[in-house]
PDB file of C-alpha atoms in Angstrom:
ATOM      1  CA  MET A   1      65.589  76.168  68.751  1.00 41.00           C
ATOM      2  CA  SER A   2      68.646  75.462  70.867  1.00 37.00           C
ATOM      3  CA  ASP A   3      70.777  76.818  68.031  1.00 40.00           C
ATOM      4  CA  ASN A   4      68.741  80.020  68.054  1.00 39.00           C
ATOM      5  CA  ALA A   5      69.156  80.287  71.807  1.00 37.00           C
ATOM      6  CA  SER A   6      72.878  79.734  71.443  1.00 41.00           C
ATOM      7  CA  VAL A   7      73.145  82.460  68.791  1.00 40.00           C
ATOM      8  CA  ALA A   8      71.064  84.838  70.891  1.00 42.00           C
ATOM      9  CA  GLY A   9      73.226  84.124  73.910  1.00 50.00           C
ATOM     10  CA  GLY A  10      76.380  84.720  71.852  1.00 55.00           C
ATOM     11  CA  VAL A  11      75.044  88.038  70.550  1.00 57.00           C
ATOM     12  CA  SER A  12      74.082  89.090  74.071  1.00 71.00           C
ATOM     13  CA  LEU A  13      77.526  88.111  75.324  1.00 73.00           C
ATOM     14  CA  ARG A  14      79.287  90.069  72.577  1.00 78.00           C
ATOM     15  CA  ALA A  15      77.060  93.072  73.292  1.00 80.00           C
ATOM     16  CA  ARG A  16      78.034  92.955  76.969  1.00 79.00           C
ATOM     17  CA  ILE A  17      81.734  92.710  76.085  1.00 82.00           C
ATOM     18  CA  TYR A  18      81.543  95.688  73.713  1.00 84.00           C
ATOM     19  CA  LYS A  19      79.620  97.685  76.320  1.00 85.00           C
ATOM     20  CA  GLN A  20      82.333  97.022  78.889  1.00 84.00           C
ATOM     21  CA  LEU A  21      84.955  97.955  76.297  1.00 87.00           C
ATOM     22  CA  ILE A  22      83.291 101.325  75.683  1.00 89.00           C
ATOM     23  CA  ILE A  23      83.101 102.030  79.424  1.00 88.00           C
ATOM     24  CA  THR A  24      86.773 101.081  79.732  1.00 88.00           C
ATOM     25  CA  GLN A  25      87.686 103.582  76.989  1.00 91.00           C
ATOM     26  CA  PHE A  26      85.919 106.303  78.950  1.00 90.00           C
ATOM     27  CA  ILE A  27      87.752 105.403  82.178  1.00 88.00           C
ATOM     28  CA  VAL A  28      91.137 105.134  80.462  1.00 90.00           C
ATOM     29  CA  SER A  29      90.612 108.484  78.717  1.00 90.00           C
ATOM     30  CA  ILE A  30      89.925 110.231  82.021  1.00 88.00           C
ATOM     31  CA  PHE A  31      92.909 108.641  83.782  1.00 88.00           C
ATOM     32  CA  PHE A  32      95.232 109.321  80.845  1.00 90.00           C
ATOM     33  CA  THR A  33      94.141 112.974  80.608  1.00 89.00           C
ATOM     34  CA  ILE A  34      94.771 113.473  84.331  1.00 87.00           C
ATOM     35  CA  ASN A  35      98.212 111.886  84.000  1.00 89.00           C
ATOM     36  CA  LEU A  36      99.084 114.148  81.055  1.00 90.00           C
ATOM     37  CA  LEU A  37      98.084 117.213  83.073  1.00 89.00           C
ATOM     38  CA  LEU A  38     100.229 116.044  85.992  1.00 90.00           C
ATOM     39  CA  ILE A  39     103.195 115.349  83.695  1.00 92.00           C
ATOM     40  CA  ALA A  40     102.844 118.840  82.213  1.00 91.00           C
ATOM     41  CA  THR A  41     102.747 120.264  85.753  1.00 91.00           C
ATOM     42  CA  VAL A  42     106.048 118.595  86.638  1.00 91.00           C
ATOM     43  CA  PHE A  43     107.699 120.006  83.508  1.00 91.00           C
ATOM     44  CA  SER A  44     106.214 123.461  84.128  1.00 87.00           C
ATOM     45  CA  ASN A  45     108.475 124.170  87.091  1.00 86.00           C
ATOM     46  CA  GLN A  46     112.233 123.639  87.222  1.00 89.00           C
ATOM     47  CA  VAL A  47     112.033 123.030  90.981  1.00 89.00           C
ATOM     48  CA  PHE A  48     110.113 119.807  90.378  1.00 91.00           C
ATOM     49  CA  LEU A  49     112.717 118.601  87.866  1.00 91.00           C
ATOM     50  CA  SER A  50     115.510 119.081  90.396  1.00 91.00           C
ATOM     51  CA  THR A  51     113.830 117.363  93.377  1.00 91.00           C
ATOM     52  CA  MET A  52     114.065 113.602  93.822  1.00 93.00           C
ATOM     53  CA  ARG A  53     110.507 112.867  94.950  1.00 90.00           C
ATOM     54  CA  TYR A  54     108.964 114.820  92.072  1.00 92.00           C
ATOM     55  CA  ILE A  55     111.259 113.149  89.548  1.00 94.00           C
ATOM     56  CA  LEU A  56     110.249 109.736  90.900  1.00 93.00           C
ATOM     57  CA  PHE A  57     106.640 110.873  90.760  1.00 92.00           C
ATOM     58  CA  LEU A  58     107.198 111.745  87.096  1.00 93.00           C
ATOM     59  CA  ILE A  59     108.574 108.240  86.486  1.00 94.00           C
ATOM     60  CA  THR A  60     105.382 106.672  87.876  1.00 91.00           C
ATOM     61  CA  LEU A  61     103.207 108.983  85.770  1.00 92.00           C
ATOM     62  CA  VAL A  62     105.064 108.124  82.551  1.00 93.00           C
ATOM     63  CA  SER A  63     105.054 104.415  83.391  1.00 92.00           C
ATOM     64  CA  ASP A  64     101.344 104.407  84.256  1.00 90.00           C
ATOM     65  CA  SER A  65     100.434 106.392  81.132  1.00 91.00           C
ATOM     66  CA  LEU A  66     102.405 103.986  78.959  1.00 92.00           C
ATOM     67  CA  PHE A  67     100.703 101.039  80.640  1.00 91.00           C
ATOM     68  CA  LEU A  68      97.238 102.556  80.182  1.00 90.00           C
ATOM     69  CA  ILE A  69      97.756 103.137  76.458  1.00 92.00           C
ATOM     70  CA  LEU A  70      99.365  99.780  75.622  1.00 91.00           C
ATOM     71  CA  SER A  71      97.110  97.621  77.800  1.00 89.00           C
ATOM     72  CA  ASP A  72      94.047  99.376  76.398  1.00 90.00           C
ATOM     73  CA  LEU A  73      95.331  98.922  72.833  1.00 92.00           C
ATOM     74  CA  LEU A  74      95.916  95.212  73.425  1.00 90.00           C
ATOM     75  CA  LEU A  75      92.454  94.922  74.981  1.00 88.00           C
ATOM     76  CA  ILE A  76      90.849  96.454  71.883  1.00 90.00           C
ATOM     77  CA  LEU A  77      92.856  94.245  69.515  1.00 90.00           C
ATOM     78  CA  TYR A  78      91.990  91.153  71.548  1.00 86.00           C
ATOM     79  CA  THR A  79      88.280  92.049  71.607  1.00 86.00           C
ATOM     80  CA  ILE A  80      88.063  92.474  67.828  1.00 87.00           C
ATOM     81  CA  TYR A  81      90.078  89.276  67.286  1.00 85.00           C
ATOM     82  CA  PHE A  82      93.019  91.042  65.631  1.00 89.00           C
ATOM     83  CA  THR A  83      96.002  88.690  65.325  1.00 89.00           C
ATOM     84  CA  MET A  84      99.656  89.716  65.177  1.00 89.00           C
ATOM     85  CA  GLN A  85     103.020  88.033  64.829  1.00 88.00           C
ATOM     86  CA  ILE A  86     104.325  86.511  68.058  1.00 88.00           C
ATOM     87  CA  SER A  87     107.633  88.388  67.784  1.00 87.00           C
ATOM     88  CA  LEU A  88     105.723  91.711  67.777  1.00 89.00           C
ATOM     89  CA  CYS A  89     103.634  90.539  70.705  1.00 90.00           C
ATOM     90  CA  ILE A  90     106.857  89.858  72.633  1.00 89.00           C
ATOM     91  CA  ILE A  91     107.864  93.503  72.221  1.00 90.00           C
ATOM     92  CA  PHE A  92     104.477  94.612  73.561  1.00 90.00           C
ATOM     93  CA  TYR A  93     104.859  92.171  76.441  1.00 87.00           C
ATOM     94  CA  LEU A  94     108.274  93.522  77.471  1.00 90.00           C
ATOM     95  CA  ILE A  95     107.051  97.124  77.498  1.00 91.00           C
ATOM     96  CA  VAL A  96     103.859  96.326  79.423  1.00 89.00           C
ATOM     97  CA  CYS A  97     105.681  94.062  81.875  1.00 88.00           C
ATOM     98  CA  LEU A  98     108.321  96.732  82.495  1.00 91.00           C
ATOM     99  CA  SER A  99     105.661  99.364  83.178  1.00 90.00           C
ATOM    100  CA  VAL A 100     103.880  96.950  85.540  1.00 86.00           C
ATOM    101  CA  PHE A 101     107.001  96.627  87.700  1.00 89.00           C
ATOM    102  CA  VAL A 102     108.315 100.190  87.389  1.00 92.00           C
ATOM    103  CA  THR A 103     105.375 101.648  89.332  1.00 88.00           C
ATOM    104  CA  PRO A 104     105.638  99.511  92.528  1.00 88.00           C
ATOM    105  CA  VAL A 105     109.460  99.621  92.489  1.00 92.00           C
ATOM    106  CA  THR A 106     109.339 103.416  92.154  1.00 92.00           C
ATOM    107  CA  LEU A 107     106.773 103.587  94.964  1.00 88.00           C
ATOM    108  CA  THR A 108     109.238 101.717  97.138  1.00 90.00           C
ATOM    109  CA  ALA A 109     111.983 104.190  96.218  1.00 92.00           C
ATOM    110  CA  MET A 110     109.642 107.094  97.033  1.00 90.00           C
ATOM    111  CA  THR A 111     108.915 105.515 100.412  1.00 89.00           C
ATOM    112  CA  LEU A 112     112.648 105.298 101.135  1.00 92.00           C
ATOM    113  CA  GLU A 113     112.991 108.956 100.124  1.00 91.00           C
ATOM    114  CA  ARG A 114     110.335 109.873 102.705  1.00 88.00           C
ATOM    115  CA  TYR A 115     112.167 107.745 105.277  1.00 91.00           C
ATOM    116  CA  VAL A 116     115.416 109.596 104.621  1.00 92.00           C
ATOM    117  CA  ALA A 117     113.666 113.002 104.678  1.00 89.00           C
ATOM    118  CA  ILE A 118     112.025 112.345 108.048  1.00 87.00           C
ATOM    119  CA  CYS A 119     114.425 110.020 109.857  1.00 89.00           C
ATOM    120  CA  LEU A 120     117.725 111.303 108.385  1.00 89.00           C
ATOM    121  CA  PRO A 121     116.970 114.965 107.582  1.00 88.00           C
ATOM    122  CA  LEU A 122     120.617 116.087 107.757  1.00 89.00           C
ATOM    123  CA  ARG A 123     121.667 113.531 105.134  1.00 90.00           C
ATOM    124  CA  HIS A 124     118.661 114.055 102.881  1.00 91.00           C
ATOM    125  CA  PRO A 125     120.292 116.687 100.586  1.00 91.00           C
ATOM    126  CA  GLU A 126     123.288 114.386 100.080  1.00 91.00           C
ATOM    127  CA  LEU A 127     121.448 111.071  99.625  1.00 91.00           C
ATOM    128  CA  CYS A 128     118.649 112.527  97.490  1.00 92.00           C
ATOM    129  CA  SER A 129     120.734 114.763  95.270  1.00 92.00           C
ATOM    130  CA  LEU A 130     120.113 115.056  91.538  1.00 91.00           C
ATOM    131  CA  HIS A 131     123.132 112.869  90.794  1.00 91.00           C
ATOM    132  CA  ASN A 132     121.887 110.113  93.103  1.00 93.00           C
ATOM    133  CA  THR A 133     118.414 110.472  91.589  1.00 94.00           C
ATOM    134  CA  GLN A 134     119.835 109.548  88.183  1.00 93.00           C
ATOM    135  CA  LYS A 135     121.458 106.471  89.721  1.00 94.00           C
ATOM    136  CA  CYS A 136     118.164 105.611  91.438  1.00 95.00           C
ATOM    137  CA  ILE A 137     116.273 105.746  88.130  1.00 95.00           C
ATOM    138  CA  LEU A 138     118.834 103.421  86.542  1.00 96.00           C
ATOM    139  CA  ILE A 139     118.464 100.993  89.448  1.00 95.00           C
ATOM    140  CA  ILE A 140     114.651 101.124  89.195  1.00 95.00           C
ATOM    141  CA  LEU A 141     114.704 100.294  85.477  1.00 94.00           C
ATOM    142  CA  THR A 142     117.225  97.486  85.990  1.00 95.00           C
ATOM    143  CA  VAL A 143     115.353  95.909  88.896  1.00 94.00           C
ATOM    144  CA  SER A 144     112.029  96.212  87.052  1.00 93.00           C
ATOM    145  CA  SER A 145     113.328  94.596  83.857  1.00 93.00           C
ATOM    146  CA  VAL A 146     114.807  91.492  85.526  1.00 91.00           C
ATOM    147  CA  PRO A 147     111.494  89.593  86.138  1.00 88.00           C
ATOM    148  CA  CYS A 148     110.284  90.463  82.626  1.00 88.00           C
ATOM    149  CA  PHE A 149     113.319  88.873  81.004  1.00 88.00           C
ATOM    150  CA  ILE A 150     113.176  85.909  83.390  1.00 86.00           C
ATOM    151  CA  ILE A 151     109.545  85.158  82.480  1.00 83.00           C
ATOM    152  CA  LEU A 152     110.265  85.693  78.786  1.00 85.00           C
ATOM    153  CA  SER A 153     113.211  83.303  79.034  1.00 86.00           C
ATOM    154  CA  THR A 154     110.927  80.542  80.317  1.00 83.00           C
ATOM    155  CA  PHE A 155     108.663  81.087  77.306  1.00 83.00           C
ATOM    156  CA  ILE A 156     111.601  81.011  74.861  1.00 83.00           C
ATOM    157  CA  ALA A 157     112.927  77.831  76.495  1.00 80.00           C
ATOM    158  CA  ALA A 158     109.590  76.046  76.069  1.00 77.00           C
ATOM    159  CA  ALA A 159     108.604  77.395  72.621  1.00 76.00           C
ATOM    160  CA  SER A 160     109.748  76.054  69.259  1.00 76.00           C
ATOM    161  CA  SER A 161     111.547  78.257  66.733  1.00 75.00           C
ATOM    162  CA  SER A 162     108.530  78.300  64.405  1.00 77.00           C
ATOM    163  CA  VAL A 163     106.327  79.979  67.017  1.00 79.00           C
ATOM    164  CA  TYR A 164     107.775  83.454  66.452  1.00 78.00           C
ATOM    165  CA  THR A 165     106.446  83.713  62.888  1.00 81.00           C
ATOM    166  CA  GLN A 166     102.924  82.592  63.790  1.00 85.00           C
ATOM    167  CA  HIS A 167     100.028  85.044  64.056  1.00 86.00           C
ATOM    168  CA  LYS A 168      97.884  84.827  67.185  1.00 86.00           C
ATOM    169  CA  LEU A 169      95.783  86.980  69.488  1.00 85.00           C
ATOM    170  CA  CYS A 170      98.268  88.916  71.624  1.00 86.00           C
ATOM    171  CA  SER A 171      97.630  88.259  75.292  1.00 80.00           C
ATOM    172  CA  MET A 172      99.946  88.274  78.287  1.00 76.00           C
ATOM    173  CA  GLU A 173      98.614  84.841  79.248  1.00 74.00           C
ATOM    174  CA  MET A 174     100.142  83.271  76.139  1.00 78.00           C
ATOM    175  CA  PHE A 175     103.617  83.562  77.685  1.00 77.00           C
ATOM    176  CA  VAL A 176     102.661  81.342  80.620  1.00 73.00           C
ATOM    177  CA  SER A 177     100.698  78.595  78.878  1.00 68.00           C
ATOM    178  CA  ILE A 178     102.497  75.721  80.651  1.00 73.00           C
ATOM    179  CA  PRO A 179     101.579  75.242  84.354  1.00 73.00           C
ATOM    180  CA  TRP A 180     105.163  75.381  85.634  1.00 77.00           C
ATOM    181  CA  GLN A 181     105.663  78.728  83.836  1.00 76.00           C
ATOM    182  CA  ASN A 182     102.630  80.125  85.597  1.00 75.00           C
ATOM    183  CA  HIS A 183     103.901  78.958  89.003  1.00 78.00           C
ATOM    184  CA  PHE A 184     107.346  80.354  88.270  1.00 81.00           C
ATOM    185  CA  LYS A 185     105.880  83.725  87.254  1.00 80.00           C
ATOM    186  CA  PHE A 186     103.792  83.830  90.425  1.00 79.00           C
ATOM    187  CA  ALA A 187     106.872  83.013  92.537  1.00 84.00           C
ATOM    188  CA  VAL A 188     108.920  85.813  90.931  1.00 84.00           C
ATOM    189  CA  TYR A 189     106.099  88.337  91.431  1.00 81.00           C
ATOM    190  CA  GLN A 190     105.584  87.289  95.045  1.00 82.00           C
ATOM    191  CA  PHE A 191     109.312  87.583  95.781  1.00 88.00           C
ATOM    192  CA  TYR A 192     109.438  91.121  94.423  1.00 87.00           C
ATOM    193  CA  PHE A 193     106.370  92.286  96.277  1.00 83.00           C
ATOM    194  CA  PHE A 194     107.550  90.565  99.466  1.00 87.00           C
ATOM    195  CA  ILE A 195     110.777  92.596  99.368  1.00 90.00           C
ATOM    196  CA  MET A 196     108.873  95.799  98.612  1.00 88.00           C
ATOM    197  CA  SER A 197     106.383  95.125 101.407  1.00 86.00           C
ATOM    198  CA  ILE A 198     109.208  94.630 103.909  1.00 91.00           C
ATOM    199  CA  THR A 199     110.821  97.896 102.772  1.00 90.00           C
ATOM    200  CA  ILE A 200     107.593  99.864 103.156  1.00 87.00           C
ATOM    201  CA  THR A 201     106.875  98.261 106.552  1.00 88.00           C
ATOM    202  CA  PHE A 202     110.395  99.104 107.750  1.00 90.00           C
ATOM    203  CA  SER A 203     109.975 102.731 106.638  1.00 88.00           C
ATOM    204  CA  TYR A 204     106.560 102.930 108.298  1.00 86.00           C
ATOM    205  CA  VAL A 205     107.860 101.665 111.651  1.00 87.00           C
ATOM    206  CA  LYS A 206     110.844 104.044 111.620  1.00 88.00           C
ATOM    207  CA  ILE A 207     108.713 107.057 110.643  1.00 85.00           C
ATOM    208  CA  MET A 208     106.152 106.113 113.302  1.00 83.00           C
ATOM    209  CA  LYS A 209     108.845 106.265 115.996  1.00 85.00           C
ATOM    210  CA  VAL A 210     109.949 109.702 114.800  1.00 83.00           C
ATOM    211  CA  ALA A 211     106.320 110.878 114.653  1.00 77.00           C
ATOM    212  CA  LYS A 212     105.726 109.952 118.300  1.00 78.00           C
ATOM    213  CA  ALA A 213     108.865 111.771 119.403  1.00 78.00           C
ATOM    214  CA  ALA A 214     108.317 114.888 117.246  1.00 71.00           C
ATOM    215  CA  SER A 215     106.485 118.043 118.284  1.00 67.00           C
ATOM    216  CA  GLY A 216     104.967 121.135 116.652  1.00 64.00           C
ATOM    217  CA  GLU A 217     105.555 121.611 112.919  1.00 63.00           C
ATOM    218  CA  ASN A 218     107.891 118.630 112.794  1.00 68.00           C
ATOM    219  CA  LYS A 219     105.132 116.401 114.156  1.00 71.00           C
ATOM    220  CA  LYS A 220     102.667 117.621 111.510  1.00 74.00           C
ATOM    221  CA  SER A 221     105.198 117.081 108.712  1.00 73.00           C
ATOM    222  CA  THR A 222     106.130 113.643 110.046  1.00 76.00           C
ATOM    223  CA  TRP A 223     102.528 112.440 110.262  1.00 78.00           C
ATOM    224  CA  LYS A 224     101.942 113.694 106.716  1.00 76.00           C
ATOM    225  CA  GLY A 225     104.930 111.630 105.561  1.00 76.00           C
ATOM    226  CA  LEU A 226     103.567 108.665 107.489  1.00 79.00           C
ATOM    227  CA  SER A 227     100.183 108.922 105.749  1.00 81.00           C
ATOM    228  CA  THR A 228     102.006 109.030 102.405  1.00 79.00           C
ATOM    229  CA  VAL A 229     103.754 105.754 103.255  1.00 82.00           C
ATOM    230  CA  ILE A 230     100.387 104.208 104.167  1.00 83.00           C
ATOM    231  CA  LEU A 231      98.929 105.225 100.801  1.00 80.00           C
ATOM    232  CA  HIS A 232     101.986 103.761  99.051  1.00 78.00           C
ATOM    233  CA  ALA A 233     101.382 100.506 100.939  1.00 81.00           C
ATOM    234  CA  PHE A 234      97.717 100.498  99.892  1.00 81.00           C
ATOM    235  CA  GLN A 235      98.649 101.054  96.253  1.00 79.00           C
ATOM    236  CA  LEU A 236     101.206  98.261  96.478  1.00 78.00           C
ATOM    237  CA  LEU A 237      98.519  95.986  97.960  1.00 80.00           C
ATOM    238  CA  LEU A 238      96.291  96.621  94.941  1.00 77.00           C
ATOM    239  CA  CYS A 239      99.186  95.744  92.653  1.00 74.00           C
ATOM    240  CA  LEU A 240      99.724  92.551  94.640  1.00 72.00           C
ATOM    241  CA  ILE A 241      96.058  91.553  94.397  1.00 76.00           C
ATOM    242  CA  GLN A 242      96.394  91.949  90.638  1.00 74.00           C
ATOM    243  CA  LEU A 243      98.687  88.901  90.653  1.00 68.00           C
ATOM    244  CA  TRP A 244      96.022  86.736  92.251  1.00 74.00           C
ATOM    245  CA  CYS A 245      93.308  87.688  89.744  1.00 76.00           C
ATOM    246  CA  PRO A 246      94.325  85.166  87.023  1.00 71.00           C
ATOM    247  CA  PHE A 247      94.064  82.286  89.515  1.00 72.00           C
ATOM    248  CA  ILE A 248      90.579  83.393  90.616  1.00 78.00           C
ATOM    249  CA  GLU A 249      89.470  83.949  87.016  1.00 76.00           C
ATOM    250  CA  SER A 250      90.747  80.532  85.876  1.00 73.00           C
ATOM    251  CA  ALA A 251      88.544  78.887  88.535  1.00 76.00           C
ATOM    252  CA  ILE A 252      85.464  81.006  87.708  1.00 83.00           C
ATOM    253  CA  ILE A 253      85.600  80.370  83.946  1.00 78.00           C
ATOM    254  CA  LYS A 254      84.984  76.669  84.653  1.00 78.00           C
ATOM    255  CA  ILE A 255      81.760  77.590  86.468  1.00 83.00           C
ATOM    256  CA  ASP A 256      80.093  80.272  84.340  1.00 80.00           C
ATOM    257  CA  LEU A 257      81.322  82.211  81.286  1.00 77.00           C
ATOM    258  CA  LEU A 258      79.188  85.306  81.915  1.00 79.00           C
ATOM    259  CA  LEU A 259      80.336  85.498  85.533  1.00 83.00           C
ATOM    260  CA  TYR A 260      83.922  85.141  84.329  1.00 80.00           C
ATOM    261  CA  ILE A 261      83.553  88.099  81.946  1.00 80.00           C
ATOM    262  CA  ASN A 262      82.050  90.281  84.685  1.00 82.00           C
ATOM    263  CA  VAL A 263      84.684  89.312  87.258  1.00 84.00           C
ATOM    264  CA  ARG A 264      87.523  89.879  84.810  1.00 83.00           C
ATOM    265  CA  TYR A 265      86.155  93.317  83.923  1.00 85.00           C
ATOM    266  CA  VAL A 266      85.882  94.284  87.615  1.00 85.00           C
ATOM    267  CA  ASP A 267      89.417  92.995  88.241  1.00 83.00           C
ATOM    268  CA  TYR A 268      90.764  95.025  85.320  1.00 84.00           C
ATOM    269  CA  VAL A 269      89.180  98.270  86.514  1.00 84.00           C
ATOM    270  CA  THR A 270      89.786  97.764  90.251  1.00 82.00           C
ATOM    271  CA  PHE A 271      93.197  96.125  90.429  1.00 80.00           C
ATOM    272  CA  ILE A 272      94.854  97.136  87.154  1.00 81.00           C
ATOM    273  CA  LEU A 273      93.545 100.609  86.306  1.00 82.00           C
ATOM    274  CA  ALA A 274      92.835 101.910  89.827  1.00 78.00           C
ATOM    275  CA  PRO A 275      96.404 101.519  91.209  1.00 78.00           C
ATOM    276  CA  ARG A 276      97.574 103.637  88.248  1.00 78.00           C
ATOM    277  CA  CYS A 277      95.373 106.494  89.475  1.00 76.00           C
ATOM    278  CA  LEU A 278      96.360 106.684  93.138  1.00 73.00           C
ATOM    279  CA  SER A 279      99.557 108.635  92.424  1.00 71.00           C
ATOM    280  CA  PRO A 280      97.571 111.806  91.622  1.00 74.00           C
ATOM    281  CA  LEU A 281      95.797 111.390  94.978  1.00 70.00           C
ATOM    282  CA  ILE A 282      99.083 110.981  96.858  1.00 74.00           C
ATOM    283  CA  TYR A 283     101.211 113.701  95.271  1.00 71.00           C
ATOM    284  CA  GLY A 284      98.905 115.639  92.978  1.00 73.00           C
ATOM    285  CA  LEU A 285      96.398 116.636  95.663  1.00 78.00           C
ATOM    286  CA  ARG A 286      98.207 116.262  98.994  1.00 79.00           C
ATOM    287  CA  ASP A 287     101.380 118.168  98.100  1.00 81.00           C
ATOM    288  CA  GLU A 288     100.641 121.887  98.523  1.00 82.00           C
ATOM    289  CA  LYS A 289     103.404 123.109  96.197  1.00 86.00           C
ATOM    290  CA  PHE A 290     102.442 120.690  93.456  1.00 87.00           C
ATOM    291  CA  LEU A 291      98.719 121.378  93.930  1.00 85.00           C
ATOM    292  CA  ASN A 292      99.275 125.128  93.472  1.00 87.00           C
ATOM    293  CA  ALA A 293     101.260 124.489  90.283  1.00 87.00           C
ATOM    294  CA  LEU A 294      98.531 122.107  89.071  1.00 84.00           C
ATOM    295  CA  LYS A 295      95.780 124.678  89.661  1.00 83.00           C
ATOM    296  CA  TYR A 296      97.868 127.306  87.932  1.00 83.00           C
ATOM    297  CA  LEU A 297      98.440 125.133  84.858  1.00 83.00           C
ATOM    298  CA  ALA A 298      94.794 124.028  84.749  1.00 77.00           C
ATOM    299  CA  LEU A 299      93.745 127.678  84.782  1.00 81.00           C
ATOM    300  CA  CYS A 300      96.036 128.315  81.818  1.00 78.00           C
ATOM    301  CA  VAL A 301      94.423 125.446  79.905  1.00 69.00           C
ATOM    302  CA  VAL A 302      90.909 126.713  80.623  1.00 68.00           C
ATOM    303  CA  VAL A 303      91.573 130.358  79.810  1.00 68.00           C
ATOM    304  CA  ARG A 304      93.772 129.540  76.778  1.00 58.00           C
ATOM    305  CA  GLY A 305      95.451 132.922  76.816  1.00 49.00           C
ATOM    306  CA  ARG A 306      99.078 133.449  77.724  1.00 47.00           C
ATOM    307  CA  LYS A 307      98.599 137.229  77.913  1.00 51.00           C
ATOM    308  CA  GLN A 308      95.612 136.902  80.228  1.00 49.00           C
ATOM    309  CA  VAL A 309      97.184 134.386  82.596  1.00 47.00           C
ATOM    310  CA  GLY A 310     100.816 133.942  83.593  1.00 51.00           C
ATOM    311  CA  CYS A 311     101.197 130.588  81.861  1.00 61.00           C
ATOM    312  CA  PRO A 312     104.509 128.719  81.631  1.00 54.00           C
ATOM    313  CA  GLY A 313     106.495 130.106  78.752  1.00 49.00           C
ATOM    314  CA  ASN A 314     106.044 133.875  79.078  1.00 46.00           C
ATOM    315  CA  ARG A 315     107.786 136.272  81.425  1.00 44.00           C
ATOM    316  CA  GLN A 316     104.892 136.496  83.878  1.00 43.00           C
ATOM    317  CA  GLY A 317     104.662 132.719  83.942  1.00 46.00           C
ATOM    318  CA  ARG A 318     108.362 132.371  84.731  1.00 47.00           C
ATOM    319  CA  GLN A 319     107.998 134.875  87.571  1.00 49.00           C
ATOM    320  CA  ASN A 320     105.120 132.826  89.005  1.00 49.00           C
ATOM    321  CA  GLU A 321     107.212 129.655  88.683  1.00 47.00           C
ATOM    322  CA  ASP A 322     110.076 131.312  90.550  1.00 49.00           C
ATOM    323  CA  ARG A 323     107.749 132.355  93.361  1.00 50.00           C
ATOM    324  CA  GLN A 324     106.358 128.792  93.572  1.00 47.00           C
ATOM    325  CA  GLY A 325     109.878 127.429  93.684  1.00 47.00           C
ATOM    326  CA  ARG A 326     110.835 129.718  96.512  1.00 46.00           C
TER     327      ARG A 326
END
């Protein structure tokens, strides 16, 4: 009878896991579709591709979309108990880890861009030129890749040479199996987010001083920039909380398995998926120029007729893009 109860409990548990997986697919599909529409909007207007803040916004969209697809793929493979070679899992890990860091580092760069635009308006065209934007992207990728290679190095140092040919369930936790690796990873993450938090706080304080001294249109523009910095800080906070989730989950799993599954699912949706969807709120809906371009592109998708609507690609569409740029 106890065996029957155990089997029934296992079936119920699997059913709950698969139900959560289906809901996750729905959420990821919505977020990914929105990101694709925003990416298409950036590419629809040359003005966006020549402005630093929109280019950085594009970097976050690409990074978040890549993270959504790969993390969701790994989640599906893990749920169906699909094993893969460790060397292939390392490649997945590097890409996912890079996308995890690219978003908060880019948010920090976007905050500094707002600081320069509001506090150093005369130097903004020089400091945020297209040439400097290319350098900024290179710096973002370099800074974001450093912790990934550091954490991977600790795994390589502790693993035997035969590990790389083994087939196992691919999970990010497998790279921090030894306690000291986990502590080291947490220390690296905390250091990065501590630096980013200081940068955002510094920008907030400086913009706040300018906002109090400004008047008229400048005051309105400054307070809008200040609210953008606050939203960046909130998104960064969610990313930071994500680092604490494994420690909370490791304590809960010792208490109750069902509670652990529910908590881990909530953590994944709230602190892993949600921060990847705040960028549309910050720049997709609050930026008037970008919002107009987004509505215009969405209308083209709905109508599905280039002759009926001035969609990007025909002469009428290019005229509309030029007017939006001006």
